[in-house]
Short mmCIF file of C-alpha atoms in Angstrom, two decimals:
data_model
loop_
_atom_site.label_atom_id
_atom_site.label_comp_id
_atom_site.label_asym_id
_atom_site.label_seq_id
_atom_site.Cartn_x
_atom_site.Cartn_y
_atom_site.Cartn_z
CA UNK A 1 162.29 29.05 65.72
CA UNK A 2 161.54 32.66 66.61
CA UNK A 3 163.24 35.25 64.44
CA UNK A 4 163.86 38.64 65.98
CA UNK A 5 162.96 42.08 64.72
CA UNK A 6 165.62 44.01 62.86
CA UNK A 7 165.36 46.58 65.62
CA UNK A 8 168.68 46.20 67.51
CA UNK A 9 166.85 46.10 70.84
CA UNK A 10 164.97 42.98 69.85
CA UNK A 11 168.07 41.11 68.70
CA UNK A 12 169.46 40.33 72.13
CA UNK A 13 168.73 37.20 74.10
CA UNK A 14 166.55 39.34 76.37
CA UNK A 15 163.66 38.78 73.99
CA UNK A 16 164.36 35.08 73.45
CA UNK A 17 163.01 32.12 75.29
CA UNK A 18 165.45 29.44 76.37
CA UNK A 19 165.04 25.76 75.70
CA UNK A 20 163.33 25.14 79.03
CA UNK A 21 160.73 27.83 78.41
CA UNK A 22 162.11 29.94 81.27
CA UNK A 23 162.95 33.59 80.71
CA UNK A 24 165.90 35.07 82.59
CA UNK A 25 167.26 33.71 85.84
CA UNK A 26 164.66 35.40 88.02
CA UNK A 27 161.59 33.59 89.26
CA UNK A 28 158.46 35.55 88.43
CA UNK A 29 156.23 35.92 91.47
CA UNK A 30 153.32 38.12 90.41
CA UNK A 31 152.04 40.12 87.47
CA UNK A 32 153.22 43.43 88.93
CA UNK A 33 156.79 42.29 88.40
CA UNK A 34 156.36 41.32 84.75
CA UNK A 35 156.17 43.16 81.46
CA UNK A 36 152.70 44.29 80.31
CA UNK A 37 151.38 45.84 77.10
CA UNK A 38 149.83 48.78 78.95
CA UNK A 39 153.07 49.43 80.81
CA UNK A 40 155.03 49.42 77.55
CA UNK A 41 152.54 51.81 75.94
CA UNK A 42 152.73 54.20 78.91
CA UNK A 43 156.51 54.23 78.78
CA UNK A 44 156.42 54.78 75.01
CA UNK A 45 154.26 57.87 75.52
CA UNK A 46 156.61 59.15 78.21
CA UNK A 47 159.58 58.70 75.90
CA UNK A 48 157.71 60.54 73.15
CA UNK A 49 157.05 63.47 75.48
CA UNK A 50 160.73 63.61 76.45
CA UNK A 51 161.78 63.43 72.80
CA UNK A 52 159.47 66.26 71.74
CA UNK A 53 160.50 68.44 74.69
CA UNK A 54 164.16 67.88 73.89
CA UNK A 55 163.58 68.51 70.18
CA UNK A 56 162.10 71.90 71.03
CA UNK A 57 165.50 72.95 72.38
CA UNK A 58 167.46 72.46 69.15
CA UNK A 59 164.46 73.53 67.06
CA UNK A 60 164.74 77.06 68.47
CA UNK A 61 168.51 77.33 67.95
CA UNK A 62 170.08 79.40 65.17
CA UNK A 63 172.72 76.75 64.45
CA UNK A 64 171.53 73.41 65.85
CA UNK A 65 173.82 71.15 63.84
CA UNK A 66 176.40 70.62 66.62
CA UNK A 67 173.77 69.61 69.17
CA UNK A 68 172.01 67.47 66.57
CA UNK A 69 175.17 65.53 65.78
CA UNK A 70 176.05 65.23 69.48
CA UNK A 71 172.57 63.98 70.28
CA UNK A 72 172.75 61.38 67.52
CA UNK A 73 176.11 60.07 68.73
CA UNK A 74 175.11 59.86 72.40
CA UNK A 75 171.77 58.30 71.45
CA UNK A 76 173.57 55.63 69.43
CA UNK A 77 175.89 54.89 72.35
CA UNK A 78 172.90 54.47 74.68
CA UNK A 79 171.38 52.06 72.16
CA UNK A 80 174.52 49.93 72.20
CA UNK A 81 174.66 49.88 76.01
CA UNK A 82 171.00 48.93 76.33
CA UNK A 83 171.43 46.15 73.77
CA UNK A 84 173.90 44.41 76.07
CA UNK A 85 172.50 45.68 79.38
CA UNK A 86 168.69 45.65 79.04
CA UNK A 87 168.32 45.71 82.82
CA UNK A 88 169.51 49.33 82.67
CA UNK A 89 166.76 50.29 80.22
CA UNK A 90 164.87 52.23 82.90
CA UNK A 91 167.72 54.77 82.83
CA UNK A 92 168.91 54.41 79.24
CA UNK A 93 165.52 54.67 77.51
CA UNK A 94 164.65 58.16 78.87
CA UNK A 95 168.21 59.26 78.12
CA UNK A 96 167.90 58.00 74.58
CA UNK A 97 164.65 59.93 74.10
CA UNK A 98 166.27 63.15 75.32
CA UNK A 99 169.42 62.93 73.21
CA UNK A 100 167.61 61.62 70.15
CA UNK A 101 165.24 64.55 70.58
CA UNK A 102 168.19 66.92 70.18
CA UNK A 103 169.00 65.20 66.90
CA UNK A 104 165.41 65.19 65.66
CA UNK A 105 164.89 68.84 66.60
CA UNK A 106 168.05 69.96 64.81
CA UNK A 107 167.41 67.97 61.65
CA UNK A 108 163.76 69.06 61.58
CA UNK A 109 164.74 72.73 61.90
CA UNK A 110 167.15 72.43 58.96
CA UNK A 111 164.53 70.77 56.75
CA UNK A 112 161.85 73.27 57.83
CA UNK A 113 164.00 76.22 56.78
CA UNK A 114 164.56 74.67 53.36
CA UNK A 115 160.98 73.44 52.90
CA UNK A 116 158.45 75.29 55.08
CA UNK A 117 155.70 73.04 56.38
CA UNK A 118 157.62 69.80 55.80
CA UNK A 119 157.89 68.90 59.49
CA UNK A 120 154.12 68.92 60.04
CA UNK A 121 153.74 66.76 56.94
CA UNK A 122 156.39 64.28 58.10
CA UNK A 123 154.93 64.05 61.61
CA UNK A 124 151.45 63.50 60.18
CA UNK A 125 152.69 60.79 57.81
CA UNK A 126 154.55 59.03 60.63
CA UNK A 127 151.54 59.15 62.95
CA UNK A 128 149.12 57.89 60.31
CA UNK A 129 151.51 55.09 59.32
CA UNK A 130 151.90 54.02 62.94
CA UNK A 131 148.14 53.98 63.56
CA UNK A 132 147.43 52.04 60.36
CA UNK A 133 150.10 49.45 61.15
CA UNK A 134 148.89 49.15 64.76
CA UNK A 135 145.30 48.65 63.60
CA UNK A 136 146.30 46.06 61.02
CA UNK A 137 148.29 44.17 63.64
CA UNK A 138 145.72 44.42 66.43
CA UNK A 139 142.88 43.08 64.28
CA UNK A 140 145.18 40.44 62.74
CA UNK A 141 144.66 41.70 59.22
CA UNK A 142 148.42 41.41 58.85
CA UNK A 143 149.94 38.43 60.63
CA UNK A 144 153.61 38.24 61.52
CA UNK A 145 154.64 34.87 60.10
CA UNK A 146 158.16 33.49 59.82
CA UNK A 147 158.18 34.30 56.10
CA UNK A 148 157.07 37.86 56.85
CA UNK A 149 159.87 38.25 59.38
CA UNK A 150 162.46 36.82 57.01
CA UNK A 151 161.54 39.19 54.18
CA UNK A 152 161.45 42.30 56.40
CA UNK A 153 164.72 41.49 58.19
CA UNK A 154 166.51 40.68 54.92
CA UNK A 155 165.23 43.89 53.30
CA UNK A 156 166.24 46.00 56.30
CA UNK A 157 169.74 44.53 56.33
CA UNK A 158 170.03 45.20 52.60
CA UNK A 159 169.06 48.85 53.15
CA UNK A 160 171.54 49.22 56.01
CA UNK A 161 174.29 47.67 53.87
CA UNK A 162 173.50 49.95 50.93
CA UNK A 163 173.52 53.06 53.13
CA UNK A 164 176.84 52.03 54.70
CA UNK A 165 178.51 51.35 51.35
CA UNK A 166 177.19 54.64 49.93
CA UNK A 167 178.49 56.56 52.93
CA UNK A 168 181.96 54.98 52.68
CA UNK A 169 182.04 55.64 48.93
CA UNK A 170 181.27 59.35 49.44
CA UNK A 171 184.14 59.56 51.96
CA UNK A 172 186.60 57.95 49.56
CA UNK A 173 185.32 59.64 46.42
CA UNK A 174 183.91 63.10 47.30
CA UNK A 175 182.48 63.53 43.80
CA UNK A 176 180.52 60.28 44.01
CA UNK A 177 176.74 60.74 44.31
CA UNK A 178 174.72 57.72 45.50
CA UNK A 179 171.58 56.78 43.61
CA UNK A 180 169.32 57.73 46.52
CA UNK A 181 170.58 61.32 46.48
CA UNK A 182 168.81 63.98 44.45
CA UNK A 183 165.19 63.99 43.36
CA UNK A 184 165.20 61.59 40.41
CA UNK A 185 162.42 59.04 40.04
CA UNK A 186 164.88 56.34 41.07
CA UNK A 187 165.79 58.25 44.23
CA UNK A 188 162.13 58.82 45.09
CA UNK A 189 161.38 55.15 44.46
CA UNK A 190 164.16 54.12 46.85
CA UNK A 191 162.77 56.41 49.55
CA UNK A 192 159.29 54.93 49.14
CA UNK A 193 160.73 51.42 49.40
CA UNK A 194 162.68 52.30 52.55
CA UNK A 195 159.58 53.82 54.16
CA UNK A 196 157.59 50.66 53.42
CA UNK A 197 160.27 48.49 55.05
CA UNK A 198 160.49 50.83 58.05
CA UNK A 199 156.71 50.58 58.45
CA UNK A 200 156.83 46.78 58.22
CA UNK A 201 159.37 46.80 61.05
CA UNK A 202 156.61 48.19 63.26
CA UNK A 203 154.77 44.88 62.89
CA UNK A 204 157.87 43.02 64.07
CA UNK A 205 158.19 45.38 67.04
CA UNK A 206 154.53 44.90 68.01
CA UNK A 207 154.99 41.15 67.75
CA UNK A 208 158.12 41.08 69.89
CA UNK A 209 156.51 43.22 72.59
CA UNK A 210 153.53 40.90 72.66
CA UNK A 211 155.81 37.89 72.92
CA UNK A 212 157.70 39.55 75.77
CA UNK A 213 154.43 39.91 77.67
CA UNK A 214 153.45 36.29 76.96
CA UNK A 215 156.84 35.07 78.18
CA UNK A 216 156.47 37.12 81.39
CA UNK A 217 159.60 39.19 80.90
CA UNK A 218 160.78 41.34 83.85
CA UNK A 219 159.22 44.77 84.34
CA UNK A 220 162.25 46.67 83.03
CA UNK A 221 161.64 45.12 79.60
CA UNK A 222 158.76 47.57 79.20
CA UNK A 223 161.37 50.32 78.88
CA UNK A 224 163.38 48.10 76.57
CA UNK A 225 160.38 47.46 74.33
CA UNK A 226 159.38 51.13 74.30
CA UNK A 227 162.93 52.11 73.38
CA UNK A 228 162.98 49.66 70.48
CA UNK A 229 159.67 50.95 69.17
CA UNK A 230 160.91 54.54 69.41
CA UNK A 231 163.95 53.68 67.30
CA UNK A 232 161.71 52.45 64.48
CA UNK A 233 159.49 55.55 64.70
CA UNK A 234 162.50 57.87 64.53
CA UNK A 235 163.78 56.00 61.47
CA UNK A 236 160.35 56.25 59.83
CA UNK A 237 160.11 59.99 60.54
CA UNK A 238 163.57 60.70 59.08
CA UNK A 239 162.73 58.75 55.93
CA UNK A 240 159.49 60.71 55.52
CA UNK A 241 161.47 63.94 55.82
CA UNK A 242 163.82 62.78 53.08
CA UNK A 243 161.02 61.68 50.77
CA UNK A 244 159.02 64.88 51.24
CA UNK A 245 162.12 67.01 50.61
CA UNK A 246 162.67 65.18 47.31
CA UNK A 247 159.05 65.70 46.30
CA UNK A 248 159.31 69.40 47.18
CA UNK A 249 162.39 69.76 44.99
CA UNK A 250 160.64 67.87 42.24
#
């Protein structure tokens, strides 16, 4: 049985193989019509360029919070649509990069004002983490087994549940302060744990993209795979920002 990545884009049946070993209803004719690793990488780079260009817009604003929140909401909506309509990924993925860029730019600007230099540190940490994980996966130093998938998915769901409960609790009880707030050792430890799990999700994403290529998924799944990978990278970057801000306060 193939378990899927926690990444919402890899949870749909688009990245699953049916019982007959046939993917989708279409009949694959030649390689130019199927998903490739190089094609997914190229589209990932294009999405990154769009995200950075969009982030520059809110980065230069005096009060970027409105655009940051709007970008986050629209980006989330595009994620939901693409989850159920992966064939539209060619349009949704670039849109996601643009709107998520507005969010990233706004949040980054706010953190940079509070802690000068933190954005460069967070970007560097995210890049190094990605390259290390990619190298470990490529050279099979870390293998994505079923046990590995189970642990990472369970941990990610636990984090998501904890964040959701904490958010609801702060809405109901305004004076309530979740454990991961502040700069206590416990809070810093939680941030480190979350970053580790986010990084491990990269291995699941790499594995699912590779499986999509092996199963000869349609060409539009390159956008779908690139979009899923970008979601994990954005999560990782945000968590690095949070950890570094705690260490700066410490």
